[in-house]
Short mmCIF file of C-alpha atoms in Angstrom, two decimals:
data_model
loop_
_atom_site.label_atom_id
_atom_site.label_comp_id
_atom_site.label_asym_id
_atom_site.label_seq_id
_atom_site.Cartn_x
_atom_site.Cartn_y
_atom_site.Cartn_z
CA MET A 383 -212.23 -114.06 -25.97
CA GLY A 384 -209.49 -111.83 -24.58
CA GLN A 385 -206.35 -110.84 -26.43
CA VAL A 386 -203.41 -113.16 -25.79
CA ARG A 387 -200.64 -111.41 -23.87
CA GLU A 388 -197.09 -112.58 -24.29
CA VAL A 389 -194.89 -112.80 -21.18
CA ASP A 390 -191.21 -113.60 -21.49
CA ALA A 391 -190.04 -116.46 -19.27
CA ALA A 392 -187.13 -114.21 -18.23
CA GLU A 393 -189.62 -111.92 -16.47
CA ILE A 394 -190.78 -114.86 -14.38
CA THR A 395 -187.17 -115.74 -13.56
CA ARG A 396 -186.52 -112.16 -12.49
CA ALA A 397 -189.60 -112.01 -10.26
CA VAL A 398 -188.74 -115.28 -8.51
CA ARG A 399 -185.10 -114.27 -8.11
CA GLU A 400 -185.98 -110.92 -6.57
CA LEU A 401 -188.52 -112.44 -4.21
CA CYS A 402 -186.04 -115.08 -2.97
CA MET A 403 -183.44 -112.38 -2.37
CA GLU A 404 -185.84 -110.07 -0.53
CA ILE A 405 -187.94 -112.31 1.68
CA ASN A 406 -185.06 -114.10 3.37
CA TYR A 407 -183.81 -110.78 4.73
CA LYS A 408 -186.88 -108.62 5.06
CA VAL A 409 -189.73 -110.22 6.97
CA PRO A 410 -193.12 -109.05 5.59
CA GLU A 411 -194.78 -106.11 7.37
CA ASP A 412 -197.75 -108.17 8.55
CA MET A 413 -195.36 -110.58 10.28
CA VAL A 414 -193.39 -107.73 11.86
CA ALA A 415 -196.69 -106.36 13.21
CA ALA A 416 -197.80 -109.78 14.45
CA ILE A 417 -194.60 -110.29 16.46
CA LYS A 418 -194.97 -106.79 17.95
CA ARG A 419 -198.58 -107.56 18.93
CA ALA A 420 -197.43 -110.79 20.58
CA ARG A 421 -194.75 -108.86 22.48
CA GLU A 422 -197.41 -106.51 23.84
CA LYS A 423 -199.71 -109.33 24.89
CA GLU A 424 -197.18 -111.85 26.24
CA GLU A 425 -197.51 -112.28 30.02
CA SER A 426 -194.44 -114.42 30.68
CA PRO A 427 -191.20 -112.49 31.32
CA ILE A 428 -189.05 -115.04 29.49
CA GLY A 429 -191.56 -115.01 26.62
CA ARG A 430 -191.19 -111.24 26.35
CA GLN A 431 -187.40 -111.57 26.32
CA ILE A 432 -187.59 -114.09 23.49
CA LEU A 433 -189.93 -111.85 21.47
CA ASP A 434 -187.55 -108.91 21.97
CA LEU A 435 -184.76 -111.08 20.55
CA LEU A 436 -186.92 -112.02 17.57
CA ILE A 437 -187.59 -108.33 16.89
CA ARG A 438 -183.83 -107.67 17.01
CA ASN A 439 -183.26 -110.61 14.71
CA GLN A 440 -185.78 -109.13 12.24
CA GLU A 441 -184.08 -105.75 12.37
CA LEU A 442 -180.62 -107.22 11.93
CA ALA A 443 -181.72 -109.36 8.98
CA ALA A 444 -183.41 -106.36 7.34
CA GLU A 445 -179.99 -104.67 7.14
CA GLY A 446 -179.25 -107.20 4.42
CA GLU A 447 -176.11 -108.93 5.66
CA TYR A 448 -177.48 -112.01 7.41
CA PRO A 449 -180.62 -113.92 6.45
CA TYR A 450 -183.32 -114.01 9.18
CA CYS A 451 -182.78 -117.76 9.62
CA GLN A 452 -180.01 -120.08 8.42
CA ASP A 453 -182.70 -122.39 7.09
CA THR A 454 -183.62 -120.40 4.01
CA GLY A 455 -186.15 -123.05 3.27
CA TYR A 456 -187.83 -125.05 0.64
CA THR A 457 -188.71 -122.53 -2.05
CA VAL A 458 -192.47 -122.93 -2.44
CA VAL A 459 -193.91 -121.08 -5.44
CA PHE A 460 -197.61 -120.45 -5.95
CA ILE A 461 -198.16 -119.26 -9.48
CA ASP A 462 -201.51 -118.23 -10.92
CA VAL A 463 -201.29 -117.94 -14.69
CA GLY A 464 -203.99 -116.00 -16.49
CA GLN A 465 -205.50 -118.09 -19.27
CA ASP A 466 -204.92 -115.25 -21.74
CA VAL A 467 -201.16 -115.34 -21.13
CA HIS A 468 -198.74 -116.98 -23.54
CA ILE A 469 -195.34 -117.65 -21.95
CA VAL A 470 -192.56 -117.28 -24.52
CA GLY A 471 -188.80 -117.65 -24.53
CA GLY A 472 -188.57 -120.66 -22.24
CA ASP A 473 -190.18 -123.30 -20.09
CA LEU A 474 -192.17 -122.12 -17.06
CA THR A 475 -190.67 -124.63 -14.61
CA ASP A 476 -187.14 -123.92 -15.80
CA ALA A 477 -187.79 -120.19 -15.51
CA ILE A 478 -188.88 -120.54 -11.89
CA ASN A 479 -185.95 -122.79 -10.98
CA GLU A 480 -183.50 -120.42 -12.63
CA GLY A 481 -184.90 -117.62 -10.45
CA VAL A 482 -184.36 -119.76 -7.34
CA ARG A 483 -180.86 -120.79 -8.44
CA SER A 484 -179.59 -117.28 -9.13
CA GLY A 485 -181.43 -115.67 -6.23
CA TYR A 486 -180.13 -118.14 -3.66
CA ARG A 487 -176.59 -117.90 -5.03
CA ASP A 488 -176.39 -114.12 -5.22
CA ALA A 489 -178.07 -113.46 -1.87
CA TYR A 490 -175.85 -115.99 -0.02
CA LEU A 491 -178.78 -118.20 0.90
CA ARG A 492 -178.37 -121.79 1.99
CA ALA A 493 -178.82 -124.70 -0.39
CA SER A 494 -181.09 -126.99 1.62
CA ILE A 495 -182.51 -129.41 -0.94
CA VAL A 496 -181.27 -132.95 -1.59
CA ALA A 497 -181.89 -134.55 -4.99
CA ASP A 498 -183.50 -137.72 -3.66
CA PRO A 499 -185.09 -138.51 -0.30
CA VAL A 500 -183.62 -141.93 0.65
CA PHE A 501 -180.79 -143.01 -1.64
CA GLU A 502 -177.81 -140.64 -1.74
CA ARG A 503 -179.47 -137.46 -0.43
CA ARG A 504 -176.98 -135.40 -2.39
CA ASN A 505 -177.43 -131.64 -1.98
CA THR A 506 -178.40 -130.08 -5.32
CA GLY A 507 -176.24 -127.10 -4.34
CA ASP A 508 -178.61 -124.35 -5.49
CA ASN A 509 -181.85 -124.97 -3.56
CA THR A 510 -183.64 -126.25 -6.67
CA PRO A 511 -186.05 -127.69 -7.46
CA ALA A 512 -188.71 -125.27 -6.27
CA PHE A 513 -191.99 -126.77 -5.05
CA ILE A 514 -194.46 -125.30 -7.52
CA HIS A 515 -198.26 -125.05 -7.36
CA THR A 516 -199.74 -123.78 -10.62
CA ARG A 517 -203.30 -122.64 -11.27
CA ILE A 518 -204.80 -121.44 -14.52
CA VAL A 519 -207.06 -118.47 -13.74
CA PRO A 520 -209.05 -115.90 -15.76
CA GLY A 521 -207.20 -112.82 -17.01
CA ASP A 522 -203.92 -111.91 -18.66
CA GLN A 523 -201.63 -111.56 -15.64
CA ILE A 524 -199.32 -113.86 -13.75
CA ARG A 525 -199.34 -113.73 -9.96
CA ILE A 526 -196.34 -115.28 -8.22
CA GLN A 527 -196.12 -115.82 -4.47
CA VAL A 528 -192.86 -117.24 -3.12
CA ASP A 529 -192.56 -118.73 0.37
CA ALA A 530 -189.25 -119.73 1.95
CA LYS A 531 -190.53 -122.56 4.16
CA GLY A 532 -188.34 -123.81 6.97
CA GLY A 533 -187.84 -127.57 7.25
CA GLY A 534 -188.07 -127.75 11.04
CA SER A 535 -191.62 -126.47 11.18
CA GLU A 536 -192.58 -128.32 7.99
CA ASN A 537 -191.61 -131.59 9.71
CA LYS A 538 -194.18 -130.96 12.40
CA GLY A 539 -197.14 -130.84 10.01
CA ARG A 540 -199.77 -133.56 10.30
CA HIS A 541 -202.46 -134.97 8.04
CA ALA A 542 -205.44 -137.18 8.93
CA MET A 543 -208.49 -138.66 7.28
CA LEU A 544 -211.02 -138.23 10.10
CA LYS A 545 -214.50 -139.69 10.09
CA PRO A 546 -217.46 -137.39 9.43
CA SER A 547 -218.73 -138.37 12.91
CA ASP A 548 -215.56 -136.87 14.45
CA GLY A 549 -216.99 -133.52 13.38
CA LEU A 550 -215.77 -130.09 14.33
CA GLU A 551 -214.63 -131.28 17.79
CA GLY A 552 -212.43 -133.91 16.17
CA VAL A 553 -210.86 -131.30 13.93
CA LYS A 554 -210.14 -129.00 16.90
CA ARG A 555 -208.52 -131.84 18.87
CA PHE A 556 -206.37 -132.77 15.90
CA VAL A 557 -205.13 -129.19 15.50
CA LEU A 558 -204.37 -128.88 19.22
CA ARG A 559 -202.61 -132.27 19.30
CA THR A 560 -200.44 -131.22 16.35
CA VAL A 561 -199.45 -127.90 17.94
CA GLU A 562 -198.77 -129.60 21.29
CA GLU A 563 -196.57 -132.28 19.73
CA ALA A 564 -194.69 -129.72 17.64
CA GLY A 565 -193.80 -127.87 20.85
CA PRO A 566 -190.39 -126.20 20.66
CA ASP A 567 -189.34 -127.96 17.46
CA ALA A 568 -191.48 -125.75 15.21
CA CYS A 569 -189.98 -122.52 16.59
CA PRO A 570 -193.08 -120.89 18.11
CA PRO A 571 -194.72 -118.45 17.95
CA GLY A 572 -195.81 -119.16 14.42
CA ILE A 573 -198.80 -119.46 12.14
CA ILE A 574 -201.02 -122.52 12.01
CA GLY A 575 -202.38 -123.32 8.55
CA VAL A 576 -205.33 -125.70 8.64
CA GLY A 577 -206.99 -127.39 5.67
CA ILE A 578 -210.35 -129.09 6.18
CA GLY A 579 -212.15 -131.02 3.43
CA GLY A 580 -211.14 -131.90 -0.09
CA ASN A 581 -209.41 -135.24 -0.47
CA PHE A 582 -206.06 -136.77 0.52
CA GLU A 583 -203.86 -134.42 -1.52
CA TYR A 584 -206.01 -131.29 -1.72
CA VAL A 585 -206.26 -130.90 2.04
CA ALA A 586 -202.49 -130.55 2.41
CA ILE A 587 -202.36 -127.84 -0.24
CA LEU A 588 -205.27 -126.06 1.49
CA ALA A 589 -203.24 -125.98 4.71
CA LYS A 590 -200.23 -124.55 2.89
CA ARG A 591 -202.35 -121.96 1.09
CA ALA A 592 -203.83 -120.95 4.44
CA LEU A 593 -200.34 -119.87 5.51
CA MET A 594 -200.09 -117.54 2.51
CA ARG A 595 -202.80 -115.20 3.79
CA LYS A 596 -201.88 -111.92 5.53
CA VAL A 597 -201.08 -112.84 9.13
CA GLY A 598 -204.25 -112.78 11.23
CA GLN A 599 -206.61 -111.81 8.41
CA PRO A 600 -209.85 -113.67 9.16
CA HIS A 601 -211.52 -115.97 6.64
CA PRO A 602 -214.41 -114.25 4.78
CA ASP A 603 -216.90 -116.97 5.83
CA PRO A 604 -217.98 -116.01 9.39
CA ARG A 605 -218.29 -119.69 10.45
CA VAL A 606 -214.69 -120.33 9.43
CA ALA A 607 -213.55 -117.06 11.00
CA GLU A 608 -215.21 -118.09 14.27
CA LEU A 609 -213.39 -121.45 14.17
CA GLU A 610 -210.10 -119.62 13.55
CA ALA A 611 -210.70 -117.39 16.57
CA GLU A 612 -211.56 -120.36 18.79
CA LEU A 613 -208.51 -122.36 17.67
CA PHE A 614 -206.32 -119.30 18.19
CA GLU A 615 -207.49 -118.98 21.79
CA LYS A 616 -207.13 -122.72 22.47
CA CYS A 617 -203.66 -123.02 20.90
CA ASN A 618 -202.48 -120.16 23.08
CA ALA A 619 -204.11 -121.79 26.13
CA LEU A 620 -201.61 -124.64 25.70
CA GLY A 621 -199.08 -122.33 27.40
CA ILE A 622 -196.21 -123.37 25.13
CA GLY A 623 -195.17 -119.77 24.53
CA PRO A 624 -192.24 -118.32 22.56
CA GLN A 625 -189.58 -121.02 22.02
CA SER A 626 -191.70 -123.28 24.24
CA LEU A 627 -190.32 -121.63 27.35
CA GLY A 628 -193.82 -121.01 28.68
CA GLY A 629 -196.19 -118.17 27.93
CA THR A 630 -199.43 -116.95 26.47
CA GLN A 631 -198.27 -116.42 22.86
CA THR A 632 -197.85 -119.82 21.22
CA VAL A 633 -199.37 -118.92 17.88
CA LEU A 634 -199.62 -115.60 16.04
CA ALA A 635 -202.62 -116.68 13.99
CA VAL A 636 -204.65 -119.70 12.93
CA HIS A 637 -205.78 -119.65 9.30
CA VAL A 638 -208.32 -122.21 8.11
CA GLU A 639 -209.27 -123.04 4.52
CA THR A 640 -212.08 -125.43 3.67
CA MET A 641 -213.51 -127.10 0.58
CA ALA A 642 -216.05 -129.69 -0.49
CA THR A 643 -215.39 -133.31 0.42
CA HIS A 644 -216.76 -136.85 0.03
CA ILE A 645 -219.76 -138.19 2.01
CA ALA A 646 -217.38 -140.71 3.65
CA SER A 647 -214.56 -138.31 4.52
CA LEU A 648 -213.35 -135.54 6.80
CA PRO A 649 -209.77 -134.81 5.72
CA VAL A 650 -207.76 -132.41 7.87
CA ALA A 651 -204.20 -131.14 7.52
CA VAL A 652 -202.13 -128.84 9.70
CA ASN A 653 -199.10 -127.05 8.26
CA ILE A 654 -197.04 -125.12 10.79
CA GLU A 655 -195.09 -122.00 9.94
CA CYS A 656 -192.37 -120.90 12.36
CA HIS A 657 -191.75 -117.28 13.37
CA ALA A 658 -189.46 -117.06 10.33
CA HIS A 659 -192.42 -116.46 7.99
CA ARG A 660 -190.92 -115.31 4.73
CA THR A 661 -193.19 -114.66 1.78
CA GLY A 662 -193.76 -112.13 -0.94
CA THR A 663 -195.81 -111.61 -4.08
CA ARG A 664 -195.28 -110.14 -7.56
CA VAL A 665 -197.76 -109.61 -10.34
CA ILE A 666 -196.58 -109.61 -13.95
CA MET B 412 -162.41 -124.83 35.57
CA SER B 413 -164.50 -124.41 32.41
CA VAL B 414 -167.64 -122.95 34.03
CA GLU B 415 -167.57 -119.33 35.11
CA LEU B 416 -170.42 -117.90 37.19
CA LEU B 417 -171.17 -114.34 36.08
CA PRO B 418 -172.48 -111.61 38.44
CA ASP B 419 -175.92 -111.63 36.74
CA GLY B 420 -176.37 -115.35 37.42
CA ARG B 421 -175.54 -116.52 33.92
CA LYS B 422 -172.75 -119.05 33.40
CA ARG B 423 -170.00 -118.92 30.82
CA ILE B 424 -168.63 -122.23 29.57
CA ARG B 425 -165.71 -123.21 27.42
CA ALA B 426 -164.75 -126.67 26.21
CA PRO B 427 -163.22 -129.01 27.24
CA LEU B 428 -165.82 -129.72 29.91
CA SER B 429 -165.33 -132.22 32.72
CA ASP B 430 -168.05 -134.18 34.54
CA GLU B 431 -167.70 -131.70 37.38
CA ASP B 432 -168.29 -128.79 34.99
CA VAL B 433 -171.41 -130.43 33.57
CA ARG B 434 -172.84 -131.01 37.05
CA GLN B 435 -172.84 -127.24 37.60
CA LEU B 436 -175.23 -126.71 34.68
CA ARG B 437 -178.86 -127.05 35.67
CA VAL B 438 -182.15 -126.86 33.87
CA GLY B 439 -183.12 -123.26 33.06
CA ASP B 440 -179.62 -121.86 33.44
CA VAL B 441 -178.73 -119.22 30.89
CA VAL B 442 -175.30 -120.11 29.55
CA LEU B 443 -172.88 -118.19 27.35
CA VAL B 444 -170.79 -120.53 25.23
CA SER B 445 -167.28 -119.41 24.28
CA GLY B 446 -164.34 -121.12 22.61
CA ILE B 447 -164.50 -124.02 20.18
CA VAL B 448 -167.69 -125.88 19.25
CA TYR B 449 -168.06 -128.41 16.43
CA ALA B 450 -170.83 -127.83 13.90
CA ALA B 451 -172.44 -131.06 12.75
CA ARG B 452 -175.99 -131.93 11.73
CA ASP B 453 -177.91 -134.77 10.10
CA ALA B 454 -175.67 -135.96 7.26
CA ALA B 455 -172.45 -135.37 9.22
CA HIS B 456 -173.76 -137.42 12.15
CA LYS B 457 -174.70 -140.25 9.81
CA ARG B 458 -171.18 -140.32 8.36
CA ILE B 459 -169.49 -140.07 11.75
CA ILE B 460 -171.42 -143.11 12.99
CA GLU B 461 -170.58 -144.99 9.79
CA LEU B 462 -166.89 -144.22 10.36
CA LEU B 463 -167.12 -145.41 13.95
CA ASP B 464 -168.85 -148.61 12.81
CA ALA B 465 -166.03 -149.18 10.33
CA GLY B 466 -163.40 -148.55 13.01
CA GLU B 467 -162.14 -145.48 11.14
CA PRO B 468 -161.03 -142.19 12.74
CA ILE B 469 -163.65 -139.43 13.00
CA PRO B 470 -163.12 -135.72 12.23
CA PHE B 471 -162.63 -134.63 15.86
CA ASP B 472 -162.18 -136.24 19.25
CA PRO B 473 -165.51 -135.76 21.07
CA ALA B 474 -164.03 -136.12 24.55
CA GLY B 475 -165.01 -133.07 26.62
CA GLN B 476 -166.28 -131.21 23.55
CA ILE B 477 -169.47 -129.41 22.50
CA VAL B 478 -171.40 -130.10 19.28
CA TYR B 479 -173.65 -127.43 17.77
CA TYR B 480 -176.38 -128.65 15.39
CA VAL B 481 -176.10 -126.00 12.71
CA GLY B 482 -175.88 -125.65 8.95
CA PRO B 483 -175.00 -122.01 8.27
CA THR B 484 -175.80 -119.94 5.21
CA PRO B 485 -172.76 -119.14 3.02
CA GLU B 486 -170.67 -116.27 4.35
CA ARG B 487 -170.64 -112.97 2.48
CA PRO B 488 -167.21 -111.60 1.52
CA GLY B 489 -165.59 -110.09 4.62
CA HIS B 490 -167.82 -112.04 7.02
CA VAL B 491 -166.80 -114.99 9.16
CA ILE B 492 -170.05 -116.87 8.59
CA GLY B 493 -173.64 -116.43 7.44
CA SER B 494 -176.74 -116.97 9.56
CA ALA B 495 -176.08 -119.76 12.00
CA GLY B 496 -178.95 -120.62 14.34
CA PRO B 497 -179.65 -124.11 15.65
CA THR B 498 -181.52 -126.91 13.90
CA THR B 499 -183.93 -129.40 15.49
CA ALA B 500 -181.98 -131.58 17.89
CA SER B 501 -184.27 -134.62 18.04
CA ARG B 502 -183.24 -135.63 14.52
CA MET B 503 -179.82 -136.40 15.97
CA ASP B 504 -181.28 -138.57 18.78
CA ARG B 505 -180.45 -141.78 16.95
CA TYR B 506 -176.75 -140.87 16.80
CA THR B 507 -176.22 -138.97 20.04
CA PRO B 508 -175.76 -141.77 22.62
CA ARG B 509 -172.82 -143.15 20.65
CA LEU B 510 -171.03 -139.79 20.79
CA LEU B 511 -171.80 -139.41 24.49
CA GLU B 512 -170.14 -142.78 25.07
CA LEU B 513 -167.02 -141.25 23.53
CA GLY B 514 -167.09 -138.43 26.04
CA LEU B 515 -169.00 -135.66 24.26
CA LYS B 516 -170.17 -133.31 27.02
CA GLY B 517 -172.31 -130.60 25.45
CA LEU B 518 -175.00 -130.53 22.77
CA ILE B 519 -176.59 -127.38 21.36
CA GLY B 520 -179.69 -127.36 19.15
CA LYS B 521 -183.33 -126.46 19.40
CA GLY B 522 -186.37 -128.37 20.55
CA GLY B 523 -186.79 -131.39 22.79
CA ARG B 524 -184.86 -134.65 23.12
CA GLY B 525 -186.29 -138.15 23.41
CA PRO B 526 -186.09 -140.42 26.47
CA THR B 527 -183.06 -142.34 25.14
CA VAL B 528 -180.95 -139.19 24.89
CA ARG B 529 -182.14 -137.89 28.25
CA GLU B 530 -181.14 -141.20 29.83
CA ALA B 531 -177.77 -141.14 28.04
CA LEU B 532 -177.13 -137.57 29.30
CA LYS B 533 -177.56 -138.87 32.84
CA ARG B 534 -175.44 -141.95 32.28
CA HIS B 535 -172.56 -140.08 30.69
CA THR B 536 -172.87 -136.78 32.59
CA ALA B 537 -173.58 -134.49 29.66
CA VAL B 538 -175.89 -131.57 28.96
CA TYR B 539 -178.25 -130.48 26.17
CA MET B 540 -178.77 -126.77 25.64
CA ALA B 541 -181.06 -124.85 23.27
CA ALA B 542 -180.06 -121.78 21.32
CA LEU B 543 -182.60 -119.30 19.93
CA GLY B 544 -184.43 -121.27 17.21
CA GLY B 545 -184.80 -119.16 14.09
CA GLY B 546 -182.44 -116.51 15.45
CA GLY B 547 -179.85 -117.15 12.77
CA ALA B 548 -178.80 -113.56 12.19
CA LEU B 549 -178.20 -112.87 15.89
CA ALA B 550 -176.23 -116.12 16.30
CA ALA B 551 -173.90 -115.15 13.44
CA LEU B 552 -172.71 -112.14 15.43
CA GLN B 553 -171.38 -114.42 18.19
CA ILE B 554 -169.20 -116.48 15.85
CA ARG B 555 -165.60 -115.34 15.47
CA GLY B 556 -164.17 -118.06 13.26
CA GLN B 557 -165.12 -121.06 11.16
CA ARG B 558 -163.11 -123.76 9.47
CA VAL B 559 -164.48 -126.73 7.55
CA ILE B 560 -162.69 -129.79 8.92
CA ALA B 561 -164.50 -132.68 7.19
CA PHE B 562 -167.10 -133.71 4.61
CA GLU B 563 -166.84 -130.55 2.52
CA ASP B 564 -169.01 -132.20 -0.14
CA LEU B 565 -171.96 -131.93 2.25
CA GLY B 566 -172.02 -128.14 1.77
CA PRO B 567 -173.99 -126.62 4.66
CA GLU B 568 -173.82 -129.98 6.46
CA ALA B 569 -170.00 -130.19 6.46
CA VAL B 570 -168.31 -130.51 9.87
CA ARG B 571 -166.96 -127.16 11.00
CA GLU B 572 -164.82 -126.01 13.86
CA LEU B 573 -166.47 -122.80 15.07
CA GLU B 574 -164.98 -120.29 17.42
CA VAL B 575 -167.81 -118.66 19.36
CA GLU B 576 -167.94 -115.84 21.84
CA ASP B 577 -170.79 -115.73 24.34
CA LEU B 578 -173.35 -117.58 22.24
CA PRO B 579 -176.45 -117.50 24.50
CA VAL B 580 -178.17 -120.83 25.18
CA TRP B 581 -180.30 -122.26 27.99
CA VAL B 582 -180.03 -125.66 29.62
CA VAL B 583 -182.94 -127.87 28.56
CA ASN B 584 -181.80 -131.31 29.74
CA ASP B 585 -179.25 -131.52 32.53
CA CYS B 586 -177.30 -134.53 33.73
CA GLU B 587 -179.88 -135.31 36.39
CA GLY B 588 -182.66 -136.03 33.93
CA ARG B 589 -184.67 -132.83 34.24
CA ASP B 590 -186.45 -131.26 31.25
CA PHE B 591 -186.85 -127.50 31.10
CA TYR B 592 -189.69 -127.46 28.57
CA GLU B 593 -191.92 -129.58 30.82
CA GLN B 594 -191.26 -127.28 33.75
CA ALA B 595 -191.64 -124.07 31.75
CA VAL B 596 -194.91 -124.77 29.95
CA ALA B 597 -197.02 -126.28 32.74
CA PRO B 598 -197.68 -123.08 34.73
CA TRP B 599 -199.07 -121.34 31.63
CA ARG B 600 -201.57 -123.99 30.54
CA ARG B 601 -205.17 -122.80 30.82
CA ASP B 602 -207.06 -126.03 31.42
CA GLU B 603 -210.46 -124.36 31.48
CA LEU B 604 -210.22 -123.53 27.77
CA LEU B 605 -209.02 -126.96 26.66
CA PRO B 606 -210.50 -130.41 26.00
CA GLU B 607 -209.87 -132.84 28.83
CA GLU B 608 -206.90 -134.67 27.31
CA PHE B 609 -204.87 -131.42 27.18
CA ARG B 610 -205.40 -130.42 30.82
CA LEU B 611 -202.41 -130.59 33.12
CA GLY B 612 -204.01 -129.58 36.41
CA THR B 613 -200.99 -127.44 37.22
CA ARG B 614 -202.62 -124.00 37.40
CA PRO B 615 -205.04 -123.17 40.20
#
């Protein structure tokens, strides 16, 4: 049995705060590179103009005065806690939310969360609560990945319980249908996160986790990587293009995650990320 | 005249817009918006319609005006506004025809509109334009003034009077029922790579 390592909750707050403050201004390097690649490949003149504007928007935001997008997102937090860690000095959830609260306030980020979905829809005023996914993992470290997820693209996600007989072709059609219906609303070009397998709730989290990978990094399983490449080509064949003004670059990457499922089921979920892909990671 | 044709083919507009002004704006036109626009999004639209239903006055007279679907980030000290790009327009579809009846002439957002709004744009001679979705930092640079005029408790969703200078947008739905997205995407679809139900038959 490993030694127990104490981590102060304040360290978690600090990490979350810093990530919120950084990612909304400075788009990650892999996303900067992906937009540049799309600019090189785009065949439509208006598509190239749009991508040039997105590059300027990235550069302007990186100067630190204006966030990349006014929708500074749901704050989604993936936290992997080593089982040999003992968190002291506060509650983990509170620590994360305090990081969001202070980070959003001090970096002039928008409060975009309402306290309830259908009654008063009163804005909580500080972008809390965060949407937290916790895993207990081996080791004595804490890994925190924060994603500022825009609501417009989130709204275009879809989830289906297909039949096993629908097979791989059914999955491909579902992904294409989702990207087609999202059209301009999801601010293309973006990343398509696909979850296949699991059950009703796991498949949605798979799709979200798929978005957290480095942009365009293929899945280690060659069968999944081949599916990603095929979906990438087909999504771009839709011709939607940057801002849906027509073009060859509709998606920057398709990431697929899979897991075991039931003999009766073929769950599939598609989570769309817009070109404002804002994520970062800290290890404590 | 509130529509100015620029030498490069773009058009500059400034509210108030008349029916005649709107008829000069056609699908695919690149338009620079200057002057006053009213910022209002989901929660503000809901309240405005509730006020209209109750026979109460609303925060601004829509006649001839332009509404921009935006909820900006808070402004830093010394800045007029924070990031201020458009939000998805179709969420306002339920409320839009009512405002068009009152003479609203211009709508700015991102993404497509449903058939009811497109029909209402024709009926009331109005235009829907898209700004650069996700381009919030660039949009901020075109905004010269902001003033919250109603519903301050809604925070980012409060109604604002914005003074803009050459905010670039493109006409998506004009007053003759055309849709720019349909026209723009079709030539780029590669049917040969797609399952049958996605083929458009538009590319040789």
